[in-house]
Coordinates of C-alpha atoms in Angstrom, one line a residue:
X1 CA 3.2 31.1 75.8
X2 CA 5.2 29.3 78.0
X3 CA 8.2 27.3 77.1
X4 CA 8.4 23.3 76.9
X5 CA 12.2 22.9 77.5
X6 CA 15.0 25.3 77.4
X7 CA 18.8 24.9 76.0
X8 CA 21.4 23.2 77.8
X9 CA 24.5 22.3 75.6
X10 CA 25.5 23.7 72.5
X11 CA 28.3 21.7 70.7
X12 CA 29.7 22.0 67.0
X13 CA 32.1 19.7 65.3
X14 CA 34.3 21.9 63.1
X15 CA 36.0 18.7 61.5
X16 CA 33.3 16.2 60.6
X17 CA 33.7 13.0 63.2
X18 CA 36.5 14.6 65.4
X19 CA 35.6 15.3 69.0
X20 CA 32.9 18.4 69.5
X21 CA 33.4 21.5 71.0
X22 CA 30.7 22.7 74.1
X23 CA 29.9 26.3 73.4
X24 CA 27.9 28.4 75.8
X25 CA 26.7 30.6 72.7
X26 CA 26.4 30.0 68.9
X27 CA 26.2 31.9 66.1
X28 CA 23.2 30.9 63.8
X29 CA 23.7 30.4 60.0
X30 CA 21.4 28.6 57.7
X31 CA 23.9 25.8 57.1
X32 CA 24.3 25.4 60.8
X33 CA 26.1 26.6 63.7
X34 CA 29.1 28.9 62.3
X35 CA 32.4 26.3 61.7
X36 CA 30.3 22.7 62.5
X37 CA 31.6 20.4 60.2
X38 CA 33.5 23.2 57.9
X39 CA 36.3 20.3 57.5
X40 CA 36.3 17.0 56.6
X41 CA 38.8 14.4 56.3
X42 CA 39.5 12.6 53.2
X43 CA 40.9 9.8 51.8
X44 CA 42.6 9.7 48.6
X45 CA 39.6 9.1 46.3
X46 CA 38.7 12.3 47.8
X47 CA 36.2 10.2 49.9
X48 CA 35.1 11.9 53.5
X49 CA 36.3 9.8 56.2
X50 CA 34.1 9.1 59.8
X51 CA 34.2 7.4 62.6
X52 CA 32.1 4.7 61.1
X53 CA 35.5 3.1 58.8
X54 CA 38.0 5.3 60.8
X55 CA 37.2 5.3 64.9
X56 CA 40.3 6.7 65.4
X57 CA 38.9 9.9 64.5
X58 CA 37.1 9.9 67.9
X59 CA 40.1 11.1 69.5
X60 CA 41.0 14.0 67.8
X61 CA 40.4 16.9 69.7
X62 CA 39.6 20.3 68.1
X63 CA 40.2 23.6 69.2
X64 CA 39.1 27.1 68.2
X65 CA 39.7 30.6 69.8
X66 CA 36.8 31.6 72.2
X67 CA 36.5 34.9 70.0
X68 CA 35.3 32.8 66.7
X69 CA 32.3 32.1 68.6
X70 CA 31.2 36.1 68.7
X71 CA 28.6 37.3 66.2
X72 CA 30.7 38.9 63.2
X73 CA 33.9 37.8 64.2
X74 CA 36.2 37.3 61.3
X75 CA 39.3 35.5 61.1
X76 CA 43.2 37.2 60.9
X77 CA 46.3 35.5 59.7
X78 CA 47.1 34.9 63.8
X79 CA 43.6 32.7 64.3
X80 CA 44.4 29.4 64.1
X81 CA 42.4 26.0 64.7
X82 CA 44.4 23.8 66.9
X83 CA 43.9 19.9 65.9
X84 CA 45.4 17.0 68.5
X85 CA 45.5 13.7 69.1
X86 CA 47.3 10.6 70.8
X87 CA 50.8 10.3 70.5
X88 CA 50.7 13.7 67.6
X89 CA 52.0 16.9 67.7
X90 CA 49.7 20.0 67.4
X91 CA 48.7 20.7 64.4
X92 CA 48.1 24.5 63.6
X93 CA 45.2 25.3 60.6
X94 CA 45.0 29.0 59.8
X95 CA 41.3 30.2 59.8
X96 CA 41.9 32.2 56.7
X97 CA 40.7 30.0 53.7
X98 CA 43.1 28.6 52.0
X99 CA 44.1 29.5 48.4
X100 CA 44.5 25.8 47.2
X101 CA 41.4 23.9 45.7
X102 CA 40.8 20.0 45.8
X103 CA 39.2 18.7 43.6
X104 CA 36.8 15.6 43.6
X105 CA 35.5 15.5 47.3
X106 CA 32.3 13.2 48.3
X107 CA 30.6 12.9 51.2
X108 CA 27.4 10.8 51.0
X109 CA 25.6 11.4 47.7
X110 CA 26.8 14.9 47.2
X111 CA 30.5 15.7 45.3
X112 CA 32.1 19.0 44.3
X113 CA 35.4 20.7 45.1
X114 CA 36.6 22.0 48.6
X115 CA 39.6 24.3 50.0
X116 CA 42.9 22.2 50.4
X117 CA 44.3 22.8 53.8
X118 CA 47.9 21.8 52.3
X119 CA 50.8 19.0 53.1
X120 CA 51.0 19.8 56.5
X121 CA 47.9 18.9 57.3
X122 CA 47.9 15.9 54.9
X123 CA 50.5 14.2 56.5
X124 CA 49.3 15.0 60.3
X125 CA 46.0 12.8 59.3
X126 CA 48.0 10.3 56.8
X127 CA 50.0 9.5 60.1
X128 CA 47.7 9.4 62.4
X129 CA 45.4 7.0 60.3
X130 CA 47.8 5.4 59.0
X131 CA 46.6 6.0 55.2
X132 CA 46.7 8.4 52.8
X133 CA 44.8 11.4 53.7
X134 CA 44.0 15.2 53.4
X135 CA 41.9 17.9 55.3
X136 CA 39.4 20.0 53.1
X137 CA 37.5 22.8 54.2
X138 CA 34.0 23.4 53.1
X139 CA 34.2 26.1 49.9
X140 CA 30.7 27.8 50.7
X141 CA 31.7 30.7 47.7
X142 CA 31.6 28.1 45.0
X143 CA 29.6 25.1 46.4
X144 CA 26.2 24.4 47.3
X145 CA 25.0 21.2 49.4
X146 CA 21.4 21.0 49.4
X147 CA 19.5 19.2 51.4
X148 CA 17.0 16.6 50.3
X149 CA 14.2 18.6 48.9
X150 CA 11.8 15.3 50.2
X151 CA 12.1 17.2 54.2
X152 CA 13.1 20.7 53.5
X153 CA 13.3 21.7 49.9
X154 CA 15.7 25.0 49.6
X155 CA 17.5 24.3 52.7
X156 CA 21.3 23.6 52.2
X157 CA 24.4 22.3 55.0
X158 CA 28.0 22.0 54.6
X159 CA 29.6 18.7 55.6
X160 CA 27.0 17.4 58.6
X161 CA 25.7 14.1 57.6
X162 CA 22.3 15.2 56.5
X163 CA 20.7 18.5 57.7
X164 CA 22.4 21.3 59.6
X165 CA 21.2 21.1 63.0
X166 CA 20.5 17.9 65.2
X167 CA 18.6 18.0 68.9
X168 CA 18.0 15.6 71.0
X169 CA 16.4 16.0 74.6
X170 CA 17.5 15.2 78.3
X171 CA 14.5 12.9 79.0
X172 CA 15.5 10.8 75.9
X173 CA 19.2 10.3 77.0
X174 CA 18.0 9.6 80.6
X175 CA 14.9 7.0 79.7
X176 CA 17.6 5.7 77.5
X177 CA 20.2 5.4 80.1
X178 CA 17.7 3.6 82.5
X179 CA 17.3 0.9 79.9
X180 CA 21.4 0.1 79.6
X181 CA 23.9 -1.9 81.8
X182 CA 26.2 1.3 81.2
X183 CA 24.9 4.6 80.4
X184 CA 26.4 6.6 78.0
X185 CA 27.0 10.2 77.7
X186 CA 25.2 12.4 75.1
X187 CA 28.9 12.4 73.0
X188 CA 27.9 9.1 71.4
X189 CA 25.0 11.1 69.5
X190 CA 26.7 14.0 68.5
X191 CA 23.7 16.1 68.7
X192 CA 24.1 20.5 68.2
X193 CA 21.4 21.3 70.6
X194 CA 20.5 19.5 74.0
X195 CA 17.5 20.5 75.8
X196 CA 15.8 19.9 79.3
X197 CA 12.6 20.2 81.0
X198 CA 10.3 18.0 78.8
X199 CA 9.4 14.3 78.7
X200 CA 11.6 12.0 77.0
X201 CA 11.4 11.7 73.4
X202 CA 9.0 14.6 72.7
X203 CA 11.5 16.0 70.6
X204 CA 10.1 13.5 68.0
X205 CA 6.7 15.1 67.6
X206 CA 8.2 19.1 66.9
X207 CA 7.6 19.9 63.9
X208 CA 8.3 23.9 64.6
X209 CA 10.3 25.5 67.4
X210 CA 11.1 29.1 68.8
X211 CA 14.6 29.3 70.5
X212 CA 14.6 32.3 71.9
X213 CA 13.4 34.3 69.0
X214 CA 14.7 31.9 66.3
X215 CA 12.4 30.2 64.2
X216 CA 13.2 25.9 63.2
X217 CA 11.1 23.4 61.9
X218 CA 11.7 19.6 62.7
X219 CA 12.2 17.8 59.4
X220 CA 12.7 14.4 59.7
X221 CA 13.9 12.0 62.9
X222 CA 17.4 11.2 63.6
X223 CA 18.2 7.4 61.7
X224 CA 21.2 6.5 63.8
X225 CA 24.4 4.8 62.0
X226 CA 26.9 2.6 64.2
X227 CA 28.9 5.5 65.6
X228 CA 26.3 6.0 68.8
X229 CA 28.2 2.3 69.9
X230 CA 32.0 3.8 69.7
X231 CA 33.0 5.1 73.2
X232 CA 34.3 8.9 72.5
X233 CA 37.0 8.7 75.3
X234 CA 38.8 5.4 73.8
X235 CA 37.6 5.3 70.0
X236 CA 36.3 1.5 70.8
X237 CA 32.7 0.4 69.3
X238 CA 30.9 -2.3 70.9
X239 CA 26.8 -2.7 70.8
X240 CA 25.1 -0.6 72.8
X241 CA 23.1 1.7 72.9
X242 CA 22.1 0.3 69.5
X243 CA 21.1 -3.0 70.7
X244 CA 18.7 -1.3 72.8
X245 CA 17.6 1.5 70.7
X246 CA 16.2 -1.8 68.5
X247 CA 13.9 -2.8 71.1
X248 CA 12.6 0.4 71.8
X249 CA 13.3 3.0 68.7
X250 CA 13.1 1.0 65.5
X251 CA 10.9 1.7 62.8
X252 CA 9.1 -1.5 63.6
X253 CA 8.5 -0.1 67.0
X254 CA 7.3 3.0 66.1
X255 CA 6.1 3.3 62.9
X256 CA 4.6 -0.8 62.9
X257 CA 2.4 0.7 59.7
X258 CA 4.9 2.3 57.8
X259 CA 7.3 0.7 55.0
X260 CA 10.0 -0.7 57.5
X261 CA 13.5 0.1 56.2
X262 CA 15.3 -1.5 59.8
X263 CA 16.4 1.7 61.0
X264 CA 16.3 3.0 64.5
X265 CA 15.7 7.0 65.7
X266 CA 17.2 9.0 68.3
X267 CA 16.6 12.6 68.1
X268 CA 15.6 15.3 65.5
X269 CA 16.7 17.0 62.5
X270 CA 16.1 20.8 61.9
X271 CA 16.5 23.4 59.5
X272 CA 16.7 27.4 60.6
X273 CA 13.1 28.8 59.1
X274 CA 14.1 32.9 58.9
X275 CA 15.5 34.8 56.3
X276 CA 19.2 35.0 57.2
X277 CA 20.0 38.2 56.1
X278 CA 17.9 40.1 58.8
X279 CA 19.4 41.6 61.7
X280 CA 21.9 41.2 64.0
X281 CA 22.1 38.8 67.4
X282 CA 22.3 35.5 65.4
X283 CA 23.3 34.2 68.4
X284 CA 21.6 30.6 70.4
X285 CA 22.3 30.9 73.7
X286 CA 22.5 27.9 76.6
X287 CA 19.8 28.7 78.9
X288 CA 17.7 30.2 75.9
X289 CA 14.0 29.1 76.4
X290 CA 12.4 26.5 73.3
X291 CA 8.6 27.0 72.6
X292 CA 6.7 24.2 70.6
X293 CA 5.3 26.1 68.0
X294 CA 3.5 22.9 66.3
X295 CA 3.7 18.9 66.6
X296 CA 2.2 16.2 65.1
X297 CA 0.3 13.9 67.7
X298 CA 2.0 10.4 67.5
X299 CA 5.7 9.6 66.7
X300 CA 4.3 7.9 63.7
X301 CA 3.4 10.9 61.8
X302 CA 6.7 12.1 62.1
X303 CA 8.8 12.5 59.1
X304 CA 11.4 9.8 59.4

């Protein structure tokens, strides 16, 4: 079989809507790459901030040691995350999980408790924004975020919008960039997995993948919220690409037949098909080869 595309950017974002890391490896776990959106940032209610009420958060860069990035690496008390921004000093967040629990903490339609990552860190992201804040940390031994049993029953993700994995394809981003006054890099989709070597937008129509030997099934097209239109280097929205992803990536566009809910699509969701617990070299790799297992035939028999 030969492959249709083959990896070429891996990028997490340990602290949901703050600036992405580019990894040349990964390691796999079922709720996503290990530490993508482990944090989050919340207001007082306990609500989960993002770039879509707070832009801000566009500019804070995150940094982890290249070591947490091995297969089986696990944290000591001298493994830190290192958290920056504009005008801020560093701020240092041990990798060990914190004792402290917070209670009450939302993000979209789910709610439970999460780790507190204590004052410090509280008063870090209440300066920066400007409003009371706190940094929580995904508690994975006592909480469970399932995903909507409509694309991928049994499937669960810690604090990523949606699902646990998002790719989007080279030919997209380039047809797309043909269309604009101003291209835009691939930061304004936030996307895990970048791929090259097929046509624009045929990501749409996978439905089941191999990466490498890795097993993921394409569950529903990427809906895309106002954050693709806030520029990642200044933290200032505008229009596009949204304005043009209208014309040529709404649900009127391509899915005419369909109930239209006015959303437009940009890449694909997936979910990690294996058993987790087998084996070892858990690991996606840039340069790893992608093999289109199965696809529907149009865009509008795609889940969306």
């Amino acid at each position: 079989m030969e492959a249709t595309a083959k990896v070429s950017s891996i990028f997490i974002y340990p602290v949901k809507s703050c600036r992405g890391i580019s990894l040349s490896q990964a390691p796999l776990t079922p709720t996503g790459f290990r530490w993508d959106r482990n944090w989050l940032v919340v207001n007082y209610r306990g609500r989960a901030y993002t770039q879509r009420v707070e832009p801000k958060l566009a500019l804070v860069e995150i940094e982890l040691p290249d070591e947490a990035f091995s297969e089986g690496w696990e944290p000591t008390k001298n493994s830190f995350m290192k958290i920056k921004a504009p005008g801020m000093s560093v701020l240092k967040i041990s990798l060990m999980k914190p004792s402290e629990v917070a209670e009450g903490v939302s993000v979209w339609e789910w709610s439970g408790s999460a780790l507190d990552e204590g004052a410090e860190a509280a008063k870090w992201f209440s300066d920066y924004l400007g409003k009371p804040s706190q940094l929580v940390r995904f508690n994975a031994a006592s909480e469970t975020r399932l995903i909507d049993p409509n694309y991928a029953p049994g499937h669960k993700t810690m604090f990523s919008d949606l699902f646990p994995f998002m790719l989007i394809s080279q030919g997209s981003l380039d047809a797309l960039n043909q269309l604009l006054r101003e291209p835009v890099p691939i930061n304004r989709f936030r996307p895990n997995i970048l791929v090259e070597g097929c046509e624009p937008f045929s990501e749409d129509l996978w439905t089941e993948i191999r990466i490498s030997r890795f097993t993921f099934e394409g569950v529903k097209l990427c809906s895309r919220c106002k954050i693709p239109t806030i520029n990642q280097d200044t933290g200032i929205g505008g229009t596009e690409p949204n304005e043009t992803l209208k014309k040529i990536r709404s649900d009127k566009v391509l899915r005419p037949d369909k109930k239209q809910q006015g959303k437009i699509y940009f890449g694909q969701n997936l979910v990690w098909k294996e058993n987790p617990s087998e084996g070892h070299g858990k690991i996606v790799n840039v340069g790893d080869p992608v093999f289109v297992l199965k696809k529907v035939s149009s865009v509008a028999e795609a889940a969306a």
